[in-house]
Coordinates of C-alpha atoms in Angstrom, one line a residue:
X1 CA 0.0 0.0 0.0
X2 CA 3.0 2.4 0.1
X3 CA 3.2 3.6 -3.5
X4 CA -0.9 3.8 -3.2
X5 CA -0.2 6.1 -0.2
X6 CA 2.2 7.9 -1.8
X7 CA -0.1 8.7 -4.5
X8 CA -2.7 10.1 -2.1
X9 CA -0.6 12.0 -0.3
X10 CA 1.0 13.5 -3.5
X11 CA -2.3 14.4 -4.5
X12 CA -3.6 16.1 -1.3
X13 CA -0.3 18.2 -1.4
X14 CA -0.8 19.3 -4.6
X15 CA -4.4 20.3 -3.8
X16 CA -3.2 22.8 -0.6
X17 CA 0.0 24.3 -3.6
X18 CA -2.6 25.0 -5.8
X19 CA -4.8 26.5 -2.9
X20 CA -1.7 29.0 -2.4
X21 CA -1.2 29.8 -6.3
X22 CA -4.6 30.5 -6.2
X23 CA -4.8 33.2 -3.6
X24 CA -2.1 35.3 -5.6
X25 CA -4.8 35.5 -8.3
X26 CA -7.7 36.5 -5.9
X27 CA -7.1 40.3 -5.8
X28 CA -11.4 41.5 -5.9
X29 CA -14.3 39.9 -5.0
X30 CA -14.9 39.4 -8.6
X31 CA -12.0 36.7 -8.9
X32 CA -13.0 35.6 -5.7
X33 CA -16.3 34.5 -5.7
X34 CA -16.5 34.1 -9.5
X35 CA -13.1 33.7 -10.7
X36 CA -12.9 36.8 -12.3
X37 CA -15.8 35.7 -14.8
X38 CA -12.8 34.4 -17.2
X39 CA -13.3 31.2 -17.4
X40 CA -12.5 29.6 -21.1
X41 CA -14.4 26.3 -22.6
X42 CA -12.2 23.7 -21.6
X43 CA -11.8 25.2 -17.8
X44 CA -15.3 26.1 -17.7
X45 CA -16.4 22.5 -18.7
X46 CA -14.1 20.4 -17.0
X47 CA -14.6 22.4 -13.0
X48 CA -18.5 22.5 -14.3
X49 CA -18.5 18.8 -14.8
X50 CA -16.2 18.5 -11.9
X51 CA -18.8 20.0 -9.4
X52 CA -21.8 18.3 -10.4
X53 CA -20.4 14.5 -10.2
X54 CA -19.1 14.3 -6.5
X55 CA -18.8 11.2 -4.2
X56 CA -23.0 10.2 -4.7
X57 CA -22.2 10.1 -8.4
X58 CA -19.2 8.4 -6.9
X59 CA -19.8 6.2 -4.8
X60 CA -23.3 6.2 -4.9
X61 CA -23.7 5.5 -8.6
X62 CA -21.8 2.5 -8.3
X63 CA -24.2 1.6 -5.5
X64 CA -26.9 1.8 -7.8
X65 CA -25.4 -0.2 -10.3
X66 CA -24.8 -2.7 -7.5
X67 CA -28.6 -2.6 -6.4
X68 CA -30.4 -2.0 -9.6
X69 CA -27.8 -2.4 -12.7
X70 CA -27.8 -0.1 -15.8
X71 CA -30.9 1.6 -14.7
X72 CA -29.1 2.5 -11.4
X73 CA -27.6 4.9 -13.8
X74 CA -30.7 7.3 -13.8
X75 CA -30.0 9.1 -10.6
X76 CA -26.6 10.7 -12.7
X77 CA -28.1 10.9 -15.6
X78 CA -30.8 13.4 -14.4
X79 CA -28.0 15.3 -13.0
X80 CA -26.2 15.6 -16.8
X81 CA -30.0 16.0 -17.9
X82 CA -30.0 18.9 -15.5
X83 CA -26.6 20.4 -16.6
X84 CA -27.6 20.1 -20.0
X85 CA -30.9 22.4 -20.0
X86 CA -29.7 24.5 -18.1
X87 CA -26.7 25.7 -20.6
X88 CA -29.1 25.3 -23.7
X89 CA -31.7 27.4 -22.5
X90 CA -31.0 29.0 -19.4
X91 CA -26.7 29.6 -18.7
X92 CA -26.4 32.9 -21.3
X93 CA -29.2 35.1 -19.3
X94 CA -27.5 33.7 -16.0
X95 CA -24.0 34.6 -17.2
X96 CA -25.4 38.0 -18.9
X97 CA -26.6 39.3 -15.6
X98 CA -23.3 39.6 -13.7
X99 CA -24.9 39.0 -10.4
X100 CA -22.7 36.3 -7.3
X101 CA -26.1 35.0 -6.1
X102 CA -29.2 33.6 -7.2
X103 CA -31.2 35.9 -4.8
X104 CA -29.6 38.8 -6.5
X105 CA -31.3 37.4 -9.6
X106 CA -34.5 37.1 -7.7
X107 CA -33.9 40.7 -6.4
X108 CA -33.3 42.2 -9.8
X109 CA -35.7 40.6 -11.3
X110 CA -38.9 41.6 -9.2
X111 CA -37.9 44.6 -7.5
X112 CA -36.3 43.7 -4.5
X113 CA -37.3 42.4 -1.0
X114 CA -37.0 38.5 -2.0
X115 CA -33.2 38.5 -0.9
X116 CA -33.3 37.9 2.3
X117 CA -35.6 34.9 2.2
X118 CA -34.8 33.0 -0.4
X119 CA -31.4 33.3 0.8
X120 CA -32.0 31.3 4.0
X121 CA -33.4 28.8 1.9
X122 CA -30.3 28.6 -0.6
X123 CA -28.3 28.3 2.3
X124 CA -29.6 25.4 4.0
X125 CA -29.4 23.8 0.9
X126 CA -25.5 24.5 0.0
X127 CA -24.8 24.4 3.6
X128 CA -26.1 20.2 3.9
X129 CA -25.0 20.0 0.4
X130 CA -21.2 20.7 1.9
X131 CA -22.0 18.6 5.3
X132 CA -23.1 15.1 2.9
X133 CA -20.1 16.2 0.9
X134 CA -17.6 16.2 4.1
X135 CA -19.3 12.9 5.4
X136 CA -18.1 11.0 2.5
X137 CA -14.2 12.1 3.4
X138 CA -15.0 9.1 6.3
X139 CA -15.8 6.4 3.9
X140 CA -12.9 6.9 1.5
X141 CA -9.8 7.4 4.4
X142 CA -11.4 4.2 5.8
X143 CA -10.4 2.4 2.9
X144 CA -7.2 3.8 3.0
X145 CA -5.9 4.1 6.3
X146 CA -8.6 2.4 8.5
X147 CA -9.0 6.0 9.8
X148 CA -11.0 6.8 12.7
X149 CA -14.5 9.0 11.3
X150 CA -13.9 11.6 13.1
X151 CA -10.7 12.4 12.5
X152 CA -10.9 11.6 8.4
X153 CA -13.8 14.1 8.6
X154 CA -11.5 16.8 10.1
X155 CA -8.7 15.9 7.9
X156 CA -10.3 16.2 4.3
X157 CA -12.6 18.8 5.2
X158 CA -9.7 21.1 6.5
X159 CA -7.6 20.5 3.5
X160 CA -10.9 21.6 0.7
X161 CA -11.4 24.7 3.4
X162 CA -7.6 25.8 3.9
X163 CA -7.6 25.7 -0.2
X164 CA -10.9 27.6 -0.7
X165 CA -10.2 30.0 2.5
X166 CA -7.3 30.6 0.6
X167 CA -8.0 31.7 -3.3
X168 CA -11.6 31.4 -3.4
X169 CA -12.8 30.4 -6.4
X170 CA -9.6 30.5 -8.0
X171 CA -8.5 27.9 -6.1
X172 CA -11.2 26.0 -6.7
X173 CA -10.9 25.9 -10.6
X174 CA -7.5 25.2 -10.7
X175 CA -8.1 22.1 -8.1
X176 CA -11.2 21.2 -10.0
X177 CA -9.5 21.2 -13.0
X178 CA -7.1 18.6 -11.8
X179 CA -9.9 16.9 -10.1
X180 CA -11.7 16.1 -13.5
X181 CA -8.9 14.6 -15.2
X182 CA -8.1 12.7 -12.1
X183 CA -11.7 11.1 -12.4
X184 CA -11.6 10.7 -15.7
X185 CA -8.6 8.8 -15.7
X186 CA -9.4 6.8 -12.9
X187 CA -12.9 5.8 -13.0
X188 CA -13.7 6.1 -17.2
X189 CA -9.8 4.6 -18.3
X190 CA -9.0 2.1 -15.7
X191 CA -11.7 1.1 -13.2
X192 CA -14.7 0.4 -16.0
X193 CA -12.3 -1.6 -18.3
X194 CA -10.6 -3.2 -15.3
X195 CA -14.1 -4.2 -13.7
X196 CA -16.0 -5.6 -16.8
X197 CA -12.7 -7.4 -17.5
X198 CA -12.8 -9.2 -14.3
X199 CA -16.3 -9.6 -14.0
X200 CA -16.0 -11.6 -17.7
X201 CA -17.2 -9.1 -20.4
X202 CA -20.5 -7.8 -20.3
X203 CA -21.9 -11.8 -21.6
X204 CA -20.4 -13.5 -18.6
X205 CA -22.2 -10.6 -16.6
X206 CA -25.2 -10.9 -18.7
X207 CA -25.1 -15.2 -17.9
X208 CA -24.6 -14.6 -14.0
X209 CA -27.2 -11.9 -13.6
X210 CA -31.1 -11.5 -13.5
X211 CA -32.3 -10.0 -17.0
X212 CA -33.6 -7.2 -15.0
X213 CA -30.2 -5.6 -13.9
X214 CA -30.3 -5.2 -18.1
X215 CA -33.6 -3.3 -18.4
X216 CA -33.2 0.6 -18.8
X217 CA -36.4 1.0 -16.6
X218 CA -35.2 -2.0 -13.8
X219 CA -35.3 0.9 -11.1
X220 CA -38.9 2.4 -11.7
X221 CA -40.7 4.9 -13.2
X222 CA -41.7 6.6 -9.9
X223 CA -38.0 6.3 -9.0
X224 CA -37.0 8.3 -12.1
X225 CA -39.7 10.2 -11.7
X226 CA -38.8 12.0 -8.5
X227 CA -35.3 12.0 -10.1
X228 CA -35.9 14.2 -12.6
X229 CA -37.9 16.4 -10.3
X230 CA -35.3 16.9 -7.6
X231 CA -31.8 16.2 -9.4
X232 CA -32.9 17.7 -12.8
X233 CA -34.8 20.6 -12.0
X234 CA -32.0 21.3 -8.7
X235 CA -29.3 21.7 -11.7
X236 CA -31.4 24.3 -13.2
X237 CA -31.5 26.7 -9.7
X238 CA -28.6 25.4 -7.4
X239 CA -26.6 28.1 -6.3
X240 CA -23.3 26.1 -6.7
X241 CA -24.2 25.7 -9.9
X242 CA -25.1 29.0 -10.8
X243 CA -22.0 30.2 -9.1
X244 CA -20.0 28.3 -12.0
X245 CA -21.6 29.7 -14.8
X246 CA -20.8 33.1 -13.4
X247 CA -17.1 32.3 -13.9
X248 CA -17.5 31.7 -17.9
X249 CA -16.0 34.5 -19.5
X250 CA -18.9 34.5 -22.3
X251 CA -22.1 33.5 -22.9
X252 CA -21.1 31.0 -25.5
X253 CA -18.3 29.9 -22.9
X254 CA -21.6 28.9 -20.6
X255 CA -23.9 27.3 -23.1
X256 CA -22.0 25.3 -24.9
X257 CA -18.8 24.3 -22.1
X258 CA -21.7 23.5 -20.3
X259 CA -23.1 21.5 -22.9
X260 CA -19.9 19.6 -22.7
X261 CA -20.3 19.0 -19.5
X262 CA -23.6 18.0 -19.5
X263 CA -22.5 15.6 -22.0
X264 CA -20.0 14.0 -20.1
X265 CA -22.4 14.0 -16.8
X266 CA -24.0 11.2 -19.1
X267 CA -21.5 9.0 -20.0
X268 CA -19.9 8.6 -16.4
X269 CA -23.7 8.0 -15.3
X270 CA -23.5 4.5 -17.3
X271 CA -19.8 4.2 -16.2
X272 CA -20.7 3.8 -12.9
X273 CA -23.9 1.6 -13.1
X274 CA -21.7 -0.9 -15.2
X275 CA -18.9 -0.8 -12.9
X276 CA -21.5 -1.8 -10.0
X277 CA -23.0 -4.6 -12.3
X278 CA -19.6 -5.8 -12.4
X279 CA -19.1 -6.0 -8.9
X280 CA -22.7 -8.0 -8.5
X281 CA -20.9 -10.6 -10.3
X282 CA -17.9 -10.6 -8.2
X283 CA -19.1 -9.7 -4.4
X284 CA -22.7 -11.0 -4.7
X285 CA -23.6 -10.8 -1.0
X286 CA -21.6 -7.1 0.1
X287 CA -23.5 -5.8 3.6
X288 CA -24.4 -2.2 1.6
X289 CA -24.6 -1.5 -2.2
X290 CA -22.2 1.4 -1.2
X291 CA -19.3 -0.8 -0.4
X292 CA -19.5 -2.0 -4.0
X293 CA -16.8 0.5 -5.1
X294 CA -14.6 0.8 -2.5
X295 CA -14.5 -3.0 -2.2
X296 CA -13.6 -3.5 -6.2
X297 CA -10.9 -0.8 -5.6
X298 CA -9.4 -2.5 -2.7
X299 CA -9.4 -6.2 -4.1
X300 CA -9.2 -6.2 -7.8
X301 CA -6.9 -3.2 -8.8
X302 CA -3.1 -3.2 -9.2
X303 CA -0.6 -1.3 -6.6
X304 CA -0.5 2.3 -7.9
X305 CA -3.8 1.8 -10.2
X306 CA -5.7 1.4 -6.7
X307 CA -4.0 4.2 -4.8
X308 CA -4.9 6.6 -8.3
X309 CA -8.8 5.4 -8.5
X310 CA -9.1 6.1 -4.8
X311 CA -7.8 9.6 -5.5
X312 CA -10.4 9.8 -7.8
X313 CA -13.1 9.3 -5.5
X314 CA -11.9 11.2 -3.2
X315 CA -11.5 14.2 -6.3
X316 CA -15.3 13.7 -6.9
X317 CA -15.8 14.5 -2.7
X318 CA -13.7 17.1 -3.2
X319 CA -15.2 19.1 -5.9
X320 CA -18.7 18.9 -4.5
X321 CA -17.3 20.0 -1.1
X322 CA -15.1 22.6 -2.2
X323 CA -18.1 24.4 -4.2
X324 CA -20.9 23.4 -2.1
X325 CA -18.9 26.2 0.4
X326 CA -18.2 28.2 -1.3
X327 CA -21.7 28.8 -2.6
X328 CA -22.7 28.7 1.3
X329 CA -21.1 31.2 2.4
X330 CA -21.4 33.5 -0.3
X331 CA -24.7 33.2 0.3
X332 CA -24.7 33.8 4.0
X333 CA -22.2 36.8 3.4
X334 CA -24.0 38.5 0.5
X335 CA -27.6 37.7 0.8
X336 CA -27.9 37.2 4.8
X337 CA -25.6 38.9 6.7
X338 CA -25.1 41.7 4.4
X339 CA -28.8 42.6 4.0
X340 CA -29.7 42.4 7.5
X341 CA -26.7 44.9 8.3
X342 CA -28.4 47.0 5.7
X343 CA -25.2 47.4 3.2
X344 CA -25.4 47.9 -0.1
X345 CA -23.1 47.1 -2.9
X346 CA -21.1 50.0 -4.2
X347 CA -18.7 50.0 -7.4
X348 CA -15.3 50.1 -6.6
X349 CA -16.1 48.3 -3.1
X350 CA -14.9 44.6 -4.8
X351 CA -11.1 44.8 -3.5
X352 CA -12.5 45.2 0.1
X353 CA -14.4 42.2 0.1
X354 CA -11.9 39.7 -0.6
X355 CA -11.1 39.7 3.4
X356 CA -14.5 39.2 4.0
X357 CA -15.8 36.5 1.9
X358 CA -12.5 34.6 3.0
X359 CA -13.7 34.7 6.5
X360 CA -17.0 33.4 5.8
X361 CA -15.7 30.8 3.9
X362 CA -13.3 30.0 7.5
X363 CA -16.6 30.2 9.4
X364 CA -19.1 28.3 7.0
X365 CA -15.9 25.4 6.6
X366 CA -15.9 25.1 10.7
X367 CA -19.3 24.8 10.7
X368 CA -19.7 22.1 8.2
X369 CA -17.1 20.2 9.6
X370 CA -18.7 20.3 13.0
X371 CA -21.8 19.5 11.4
X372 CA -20.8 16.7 9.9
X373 CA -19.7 15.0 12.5
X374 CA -22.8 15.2 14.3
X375 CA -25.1 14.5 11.9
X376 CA -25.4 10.6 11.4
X377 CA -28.3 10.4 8.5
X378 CA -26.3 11.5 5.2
X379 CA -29.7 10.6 3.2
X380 CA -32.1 12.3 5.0
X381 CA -30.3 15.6 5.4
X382 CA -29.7 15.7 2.1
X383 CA -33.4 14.7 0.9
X384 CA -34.5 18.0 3.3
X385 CA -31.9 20.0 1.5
X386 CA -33.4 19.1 -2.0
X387 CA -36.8 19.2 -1.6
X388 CA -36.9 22.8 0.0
X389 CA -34.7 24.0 -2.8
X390 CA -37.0 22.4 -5.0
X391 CA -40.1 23.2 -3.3
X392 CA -39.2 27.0 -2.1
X393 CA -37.4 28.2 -5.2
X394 CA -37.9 26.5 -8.7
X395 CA -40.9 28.3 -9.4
X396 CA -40.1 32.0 -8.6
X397 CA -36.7 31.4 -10.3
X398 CA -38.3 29.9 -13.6
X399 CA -40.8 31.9 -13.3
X400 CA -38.9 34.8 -13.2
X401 CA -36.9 34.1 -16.0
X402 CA -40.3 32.8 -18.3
X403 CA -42.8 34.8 -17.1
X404 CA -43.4 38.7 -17.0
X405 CA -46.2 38.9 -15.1
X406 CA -44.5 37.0 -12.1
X407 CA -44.3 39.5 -8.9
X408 CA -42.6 40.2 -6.0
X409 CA -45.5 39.1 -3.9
X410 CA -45.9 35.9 -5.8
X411 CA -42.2 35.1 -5.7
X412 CA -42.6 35.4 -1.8
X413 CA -45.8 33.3 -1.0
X414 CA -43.7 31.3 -3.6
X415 CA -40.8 30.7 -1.3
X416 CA -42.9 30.6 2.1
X417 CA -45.8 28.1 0.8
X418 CA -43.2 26.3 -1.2
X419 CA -41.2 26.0 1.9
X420 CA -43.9 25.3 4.9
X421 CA -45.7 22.8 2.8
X422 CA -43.0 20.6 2.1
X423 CA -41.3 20.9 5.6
X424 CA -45.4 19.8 6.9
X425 CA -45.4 17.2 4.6
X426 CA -41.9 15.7 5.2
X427 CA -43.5 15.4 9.2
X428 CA -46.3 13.9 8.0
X429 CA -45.3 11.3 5.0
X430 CA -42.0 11.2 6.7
X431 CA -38.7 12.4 4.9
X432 CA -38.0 10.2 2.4
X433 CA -41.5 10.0 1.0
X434 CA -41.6 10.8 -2.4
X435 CA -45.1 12.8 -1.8
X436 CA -43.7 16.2 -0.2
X437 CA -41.6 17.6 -3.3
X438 CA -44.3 16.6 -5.3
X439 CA -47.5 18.3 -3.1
X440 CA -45.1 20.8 -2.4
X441 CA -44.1 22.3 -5.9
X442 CA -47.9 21.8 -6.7
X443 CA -48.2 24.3 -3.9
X444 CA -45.4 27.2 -4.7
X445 CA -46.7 27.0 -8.3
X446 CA -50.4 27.9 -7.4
X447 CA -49.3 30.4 -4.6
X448 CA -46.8 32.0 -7.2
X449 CA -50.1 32.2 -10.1
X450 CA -52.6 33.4 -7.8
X451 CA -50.8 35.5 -6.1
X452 CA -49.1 37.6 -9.0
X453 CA -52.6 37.7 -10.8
X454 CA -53.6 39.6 -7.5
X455 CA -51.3 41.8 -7.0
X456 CA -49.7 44.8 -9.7
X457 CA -47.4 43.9 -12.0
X458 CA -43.9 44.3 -11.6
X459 CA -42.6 48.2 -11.9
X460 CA -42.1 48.5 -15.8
X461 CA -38.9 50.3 -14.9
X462 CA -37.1 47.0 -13.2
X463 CA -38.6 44.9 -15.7
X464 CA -36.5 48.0 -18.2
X465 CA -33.3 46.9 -16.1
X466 CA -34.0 43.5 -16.3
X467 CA -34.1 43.2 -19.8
X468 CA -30.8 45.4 -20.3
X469 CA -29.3 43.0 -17.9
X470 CA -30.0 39.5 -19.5
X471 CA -28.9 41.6 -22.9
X472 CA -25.5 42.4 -21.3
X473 CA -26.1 46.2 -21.9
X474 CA -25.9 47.4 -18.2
X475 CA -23.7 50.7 -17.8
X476 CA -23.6 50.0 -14.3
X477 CA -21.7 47.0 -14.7
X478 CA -18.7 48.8 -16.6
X479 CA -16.4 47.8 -13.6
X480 CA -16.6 44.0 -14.3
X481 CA -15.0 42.5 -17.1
X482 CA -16.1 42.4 -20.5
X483 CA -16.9 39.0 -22.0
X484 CA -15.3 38.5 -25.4
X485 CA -17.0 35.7 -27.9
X486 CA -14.4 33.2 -29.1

């Protein structure tokens, strides 16, 4: 195991460099948070794609394979779904409006006074988004070192936070970066060829298995179903997300790098349900489906091939960690804690943020780490996280960006009906019930209707700034950096 060690440690080294190189390059709040919004398309796909597929698409994917076969690909394959409409339709009026946060959308968009609100929902969301993230660190230092939980918790989360406290989102791209081609390398070029090898091409796994781990639709339709509606539909309004498409340094750069990425979301989606069928076939009675990949890692790969797969996994916690806080606590600097000080942006005010932002990123990364080691259900955590995202914000954000006669007052009963009636729900059906995102989206969409239909429409005057916005043709925003089509 020393050359595997060796690997790792190699590679967590060269994560905390980068961090460093990263904060020479952080010198306003605009290369901070959004890395300067100069992003090109391979950088811009490769972190984008980097972000989206973290250890569940990991390690869970394989699980599903493990459970269900090819259709446990589904799960991942909403998310590239996800990725995918939201850079054809949707990623060139995000990247247009120059905003950090996706409650400065909402703000811009109707006027104001939704900030605040739908910030507190974004941040539960981002912050249990990091916490799930951070858990994972425990599973994958297990395998290595037979590491205590605890302490593997601490240990990885303290490495992604000193290299985002350090360059911001800098940082985070360049690690990302590296991140992607370590997965790719590790999980699409060695473990899938390695694992259907060993397992005895796909027709010895096809003469060893039921016929049903071979059926597209093995896993369910109400399965895919809810899916779509919490992984597909989260891609389109996640503020991690969002806060990546704010870094391309063009429109084009956003729809199609993203595209790209989207793209690539799909093929590692069937990567890892086929490397989980393969394991079926070799470790037919494992105690959880999520020790499927971790145990074919341990037992079937060479010295060296092992110890660079297992720093692909933990690449893919990485990524998702690293921008799940980010997004937090831009969140909880900009749109909470700024807003109830009552501070206002200012141009020219960018340089003297850096400091700030950095220390929320410090506070949101102890917090997470403490979190996680408290918290003991990863799956339900995460189920709250998604269905109040879903539930509070889809609709006013959609609607905003689809509909003109949506209003402030209809984005708001939005959020809180969204929001109450799937927390209500969740106590009733219980938390893992499919029924509460469902009932509760039915729910934000009528308040949002019936609501803006009652009230006046929005100013004509912010609907005026609005459009110059999405168009790119904002004088205000003279200060930022001006995209350049390739």
């Amino acid at each position: 195991m020393a050359v595997d060690y060796t690997v790792i440690v190699v590679y967590l080294a060269g994560m905390l460099a980068m961090g460093w190189w990263g904060m020479r390059r952080a010198r306003s709040k605009s290369d901070f948070l959004v890395a300067g919004r100069r992003l090109g398309p391979a950088m811009y796909s490769g972190t984008m794609a980097a972000i989206v597929l973290g250890g569940a698409s990991t390690i869970g994917g394989v699980g599903l394979g493990y459970q269900y076969g090819l259709s446990g690909a589904w799960m991942v394959f909403t998310i590239g779904l996800g990725l995918l409409a939201l850079s054809v339709f949707f990623s060139a009026r995000i990247a247009r409006l120059k905003v950090y946060t996706v409650s400065e959308m909402l703000d811009l968009r109707y006027g104001g006074r939704a900030g605040v609100i739908s910030g507190v929902v974004m941040w539960a969301y981002t912050l249990m988004l990091a916490v799930t993230s951070t858990i994972a660190y425990a599973t994958i230092f297990d395998v290595l070192f037979d590491m205590n939980r605890t302490v593997a918790i601490v240990l990885g989360g303290s490495i992604v936070v000193a290299y985002s406290t350090l360059g911001g989102m800098w940082s985070i791209t360049l690690t990302d970066m590296v991140q992607f081609v370590v997965k790719t390398i590790g999980v699409l070029l060695l473990l899938l060829p390695i694992a259907v090898v060993k397992a005895g091409g796909f027709s010895g796994m096809k003469a060893k298995l039921p016929t049903s781990y071979f059926d597209p639709l093995g896993i369910g339709g109400e399965t895919i179903f809810t899916y779509v509606l919490i992984y597909t539909f989260g891609m389109l309004i996640g503020q991690d997300i969002w806060q990546r498409v704010f870094t391309a340094r063009s429109d084009r750069t956003a729809r199609y790098g993203g595209t790209v990425a989207g793209t690539y979301c799909l093929a590692y989606a069937l990567a890892g349900a086929v490397i989980g069928t393969a394991a079926k076939v070799m470790y037919p009675g494992l105690g959880s489906p999520d020790d499927a990949f971790a145990t074919i890692v341990k037992d079937e790969l060479p010295i060296g091939v092992r110890g660079l797969v297992l720093a692909a996994a933990l690449a893919a916690v990485m990524s998702t960690s690293s921008g799940a806080l980010i997004a937090c606590a831009t969140v909880a600097n900009n749109d909470i804690w700024s807003r109830l000080r009552g501070l206002t942006r200012r141009s020219g005010e960018d340089h003297d943020e850096v400091g700030g932002n950095r220390a929320f990123i410090l506070i949101m990364g102890v917090a997470v780490i403490g979190t996680a080691i408290a918290l003991n259900n990863v799956v339900e955590a995460l189920t709250v996280a998604y269905n109040l995202l879903v539930a509070g914000l889809l609709v006013p954000i959609l609607g905003g960006l689809l509909w003109k006669r949506g209003t402030v007052q209809g984005a708001l009963a939005s959020v809180i009906g969204g929001g109450l009636a799937v927390i209500g729900l969740m106590a009733g059906y219980g938390i893992l019930a499919n029924e509460p995102v469902y009932y509760g989206l039915l729910a934000s969409l009528a308040a949002y209707v019936a609501v803006s239909l009652a009230t006046r429409p929005t100013d004509e005057t912010v609907l005026a700034t609005w459009r110059e916005r999405l168009a790119g043709r904002n004088p205000e925003l003279a200060s930022e950096p001006v995209p350049t089509h390739q």
